[in-house]
Short mmCIF file of N, CA, C and O in Angstrom, two decimals:
data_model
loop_
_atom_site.label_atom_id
_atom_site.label_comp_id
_atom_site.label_asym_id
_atom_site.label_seq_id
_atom_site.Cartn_x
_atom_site.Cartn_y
_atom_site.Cartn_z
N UNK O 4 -1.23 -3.05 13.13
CA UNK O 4 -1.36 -1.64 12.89
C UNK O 4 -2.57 -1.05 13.62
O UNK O 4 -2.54 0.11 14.02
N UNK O 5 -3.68 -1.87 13.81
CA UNK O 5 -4.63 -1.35 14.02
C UNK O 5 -4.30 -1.33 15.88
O UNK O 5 -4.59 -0.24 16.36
N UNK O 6 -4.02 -1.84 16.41
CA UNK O 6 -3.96 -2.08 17.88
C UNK O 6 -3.04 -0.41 18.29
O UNK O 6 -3.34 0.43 19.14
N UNK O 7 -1.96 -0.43 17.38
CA UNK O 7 -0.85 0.57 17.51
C UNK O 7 -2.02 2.11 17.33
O UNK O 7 -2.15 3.00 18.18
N UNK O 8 -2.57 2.05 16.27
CA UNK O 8 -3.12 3.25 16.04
C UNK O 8 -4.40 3.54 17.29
O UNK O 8 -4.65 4.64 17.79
N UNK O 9 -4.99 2.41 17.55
CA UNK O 9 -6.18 2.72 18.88
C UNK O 9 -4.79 3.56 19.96
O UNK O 9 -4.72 4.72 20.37
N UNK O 10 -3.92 2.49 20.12
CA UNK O 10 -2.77 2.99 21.28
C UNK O 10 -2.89 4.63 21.14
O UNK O 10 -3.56 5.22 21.98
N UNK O 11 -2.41 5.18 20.35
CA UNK O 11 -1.88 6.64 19.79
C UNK O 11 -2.58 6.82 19.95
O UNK O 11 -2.60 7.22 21.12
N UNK O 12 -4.07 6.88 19.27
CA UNK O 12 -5.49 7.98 19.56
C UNK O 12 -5.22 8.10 20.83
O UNK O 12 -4.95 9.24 21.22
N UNK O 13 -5.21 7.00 21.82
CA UNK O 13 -5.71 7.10 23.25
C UNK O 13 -4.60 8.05 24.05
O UNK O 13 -4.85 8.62 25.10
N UNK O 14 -3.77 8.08 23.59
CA UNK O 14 -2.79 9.10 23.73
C UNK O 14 -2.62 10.19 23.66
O UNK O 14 -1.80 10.82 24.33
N UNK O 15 -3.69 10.81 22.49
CA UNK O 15 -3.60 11.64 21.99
C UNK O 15 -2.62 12.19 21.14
O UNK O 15 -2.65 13.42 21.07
N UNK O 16 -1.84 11.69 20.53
CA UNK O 16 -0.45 11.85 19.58
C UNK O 16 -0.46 11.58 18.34
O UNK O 16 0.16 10.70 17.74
N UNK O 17 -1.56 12.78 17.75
CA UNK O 17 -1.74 12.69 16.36
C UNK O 17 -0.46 12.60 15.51
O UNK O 17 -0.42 11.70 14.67
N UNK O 18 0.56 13.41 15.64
CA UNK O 18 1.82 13.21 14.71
C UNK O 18 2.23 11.57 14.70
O UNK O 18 2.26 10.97 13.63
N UNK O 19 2.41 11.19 15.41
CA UNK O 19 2.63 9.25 15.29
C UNK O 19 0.96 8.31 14.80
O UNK O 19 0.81 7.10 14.70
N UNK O 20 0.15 9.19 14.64
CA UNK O 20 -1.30 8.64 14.33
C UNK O 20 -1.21 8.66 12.43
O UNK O 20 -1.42 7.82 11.56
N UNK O 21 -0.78 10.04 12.43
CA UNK O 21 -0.47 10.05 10.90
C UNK O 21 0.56 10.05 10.34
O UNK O 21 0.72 10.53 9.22
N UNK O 22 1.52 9.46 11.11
CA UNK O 22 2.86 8.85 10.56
C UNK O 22 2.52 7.57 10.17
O UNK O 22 2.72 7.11 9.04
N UNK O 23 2.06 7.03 11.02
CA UNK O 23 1.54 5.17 10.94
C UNK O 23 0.79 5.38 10.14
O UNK O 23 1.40 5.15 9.10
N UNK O 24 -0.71 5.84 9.76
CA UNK O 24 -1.38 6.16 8.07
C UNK O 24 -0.78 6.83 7.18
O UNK O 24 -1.67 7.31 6.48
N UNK O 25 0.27 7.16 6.78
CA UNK O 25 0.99 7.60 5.66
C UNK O 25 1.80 6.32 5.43
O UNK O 25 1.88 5.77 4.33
N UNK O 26 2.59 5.76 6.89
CA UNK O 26 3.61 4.57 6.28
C UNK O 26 2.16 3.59 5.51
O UNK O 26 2.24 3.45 4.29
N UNK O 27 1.35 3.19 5.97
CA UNK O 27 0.93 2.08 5.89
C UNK O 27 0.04 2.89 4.26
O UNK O 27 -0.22 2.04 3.41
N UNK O 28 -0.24 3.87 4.02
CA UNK O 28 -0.62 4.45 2.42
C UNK O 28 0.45 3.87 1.74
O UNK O 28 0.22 3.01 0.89
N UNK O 29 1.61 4.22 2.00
CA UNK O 29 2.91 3.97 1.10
C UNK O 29 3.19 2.72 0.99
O UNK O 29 3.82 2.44 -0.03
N UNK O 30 2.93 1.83 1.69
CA UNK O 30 2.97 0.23 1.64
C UNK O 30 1.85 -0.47 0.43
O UNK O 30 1.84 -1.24 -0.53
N UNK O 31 1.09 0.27 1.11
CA UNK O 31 -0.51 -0.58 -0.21
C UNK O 31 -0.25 0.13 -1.26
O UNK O 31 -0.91 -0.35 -2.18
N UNK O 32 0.57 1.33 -1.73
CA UNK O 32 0.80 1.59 -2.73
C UNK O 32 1.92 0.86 -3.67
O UNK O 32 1.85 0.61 -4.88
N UNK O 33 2.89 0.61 -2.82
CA UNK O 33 3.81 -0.21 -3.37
C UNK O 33 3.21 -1.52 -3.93
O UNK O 33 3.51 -2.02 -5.01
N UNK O 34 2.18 -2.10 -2.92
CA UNK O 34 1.57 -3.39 -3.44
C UNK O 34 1.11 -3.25 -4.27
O UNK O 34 1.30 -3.99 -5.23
N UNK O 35 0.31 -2.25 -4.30
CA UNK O 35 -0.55 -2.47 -5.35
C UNK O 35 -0.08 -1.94 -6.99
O UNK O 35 -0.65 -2.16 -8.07
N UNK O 36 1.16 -1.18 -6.69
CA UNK O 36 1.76 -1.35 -8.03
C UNK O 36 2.66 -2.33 -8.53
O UNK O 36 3.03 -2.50 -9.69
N UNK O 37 3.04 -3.10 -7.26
CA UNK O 37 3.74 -4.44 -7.66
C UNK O 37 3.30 -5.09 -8.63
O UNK O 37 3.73 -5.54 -9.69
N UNK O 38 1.88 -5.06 -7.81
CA UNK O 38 1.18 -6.23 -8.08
C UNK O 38 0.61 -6.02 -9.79
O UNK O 38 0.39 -6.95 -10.56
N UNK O 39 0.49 -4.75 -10.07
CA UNK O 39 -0.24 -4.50 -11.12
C UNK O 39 1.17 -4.65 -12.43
O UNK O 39 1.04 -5.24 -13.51
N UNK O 40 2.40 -3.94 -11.96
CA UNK O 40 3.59 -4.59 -13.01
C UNK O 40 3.56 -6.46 -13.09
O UNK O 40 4.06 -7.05 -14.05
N UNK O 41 3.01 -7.09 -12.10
CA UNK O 41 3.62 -8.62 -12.46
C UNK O 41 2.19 -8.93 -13.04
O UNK O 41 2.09 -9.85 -13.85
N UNK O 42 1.19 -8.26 -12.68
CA UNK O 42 -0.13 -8.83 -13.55
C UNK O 42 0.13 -8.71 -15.17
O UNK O 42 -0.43 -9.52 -15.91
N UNK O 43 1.13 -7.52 -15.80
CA UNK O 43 1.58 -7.47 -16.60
C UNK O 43 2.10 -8.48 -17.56
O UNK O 43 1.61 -8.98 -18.57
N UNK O 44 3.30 -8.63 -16.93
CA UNK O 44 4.03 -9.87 -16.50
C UNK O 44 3.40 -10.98 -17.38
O UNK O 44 3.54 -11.11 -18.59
N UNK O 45 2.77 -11.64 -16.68
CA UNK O 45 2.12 -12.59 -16.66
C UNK O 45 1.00 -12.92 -17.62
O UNK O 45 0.67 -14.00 -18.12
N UNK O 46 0.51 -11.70 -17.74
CA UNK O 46 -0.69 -11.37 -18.86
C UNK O 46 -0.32 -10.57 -19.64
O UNK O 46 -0.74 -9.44 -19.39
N UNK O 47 0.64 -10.68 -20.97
CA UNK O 47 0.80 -9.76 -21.70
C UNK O 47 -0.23 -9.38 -22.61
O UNK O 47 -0.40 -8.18 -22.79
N UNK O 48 -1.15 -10.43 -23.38
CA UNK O 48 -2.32 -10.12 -24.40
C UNK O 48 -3.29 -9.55 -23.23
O UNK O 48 -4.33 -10.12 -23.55
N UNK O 49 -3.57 -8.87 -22.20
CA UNK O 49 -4.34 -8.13 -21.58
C UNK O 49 -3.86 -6.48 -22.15
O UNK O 49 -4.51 -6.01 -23.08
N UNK O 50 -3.25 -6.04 -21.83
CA UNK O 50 -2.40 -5.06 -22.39
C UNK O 50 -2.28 -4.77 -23.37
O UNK O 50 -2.20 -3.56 -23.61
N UNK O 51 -2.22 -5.64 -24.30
CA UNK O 51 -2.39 -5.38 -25.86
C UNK O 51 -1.47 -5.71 -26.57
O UNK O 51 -1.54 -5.71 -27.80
N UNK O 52 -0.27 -6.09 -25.81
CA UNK O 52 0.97 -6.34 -26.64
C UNK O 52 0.74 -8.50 -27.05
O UNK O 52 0.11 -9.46 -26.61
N UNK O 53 1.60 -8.24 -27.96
CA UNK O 53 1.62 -9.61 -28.78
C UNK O 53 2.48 -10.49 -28.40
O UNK O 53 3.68 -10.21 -28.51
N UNK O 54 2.07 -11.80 -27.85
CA UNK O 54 2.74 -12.89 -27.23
C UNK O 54 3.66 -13.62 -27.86
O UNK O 54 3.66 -13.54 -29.09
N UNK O 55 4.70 -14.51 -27.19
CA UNK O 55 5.70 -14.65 -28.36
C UNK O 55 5.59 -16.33 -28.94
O UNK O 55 6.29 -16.70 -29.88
#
């Protein structure tokens, strides 16, 4: 990502500069809510709910 985005600056082609930082926002967002439902998951007495 990072090689692609130097590319574009040098280009000057902001619309594909902040297409590539929006996709790549929307990616770490997905992760990071993945990640936070299976931490769930996995750790239910974190949360508060009662283990079985």
């Amino acid at each position: 990502m990072g090689i692609t985005l130097i590319r574009l600056q040098g280009q000057l082609d902001s619309v594909r500069v902040w297409a590539v930082f929006l996709l790549c926002a929307l990616v770490a967002l997905i992760g990071y809510a993945a990640f936070g439902l299976l931490a769930r998951l996995v750790t239910p007495w974190v949360s508060g709910r009662s283990t079985p």
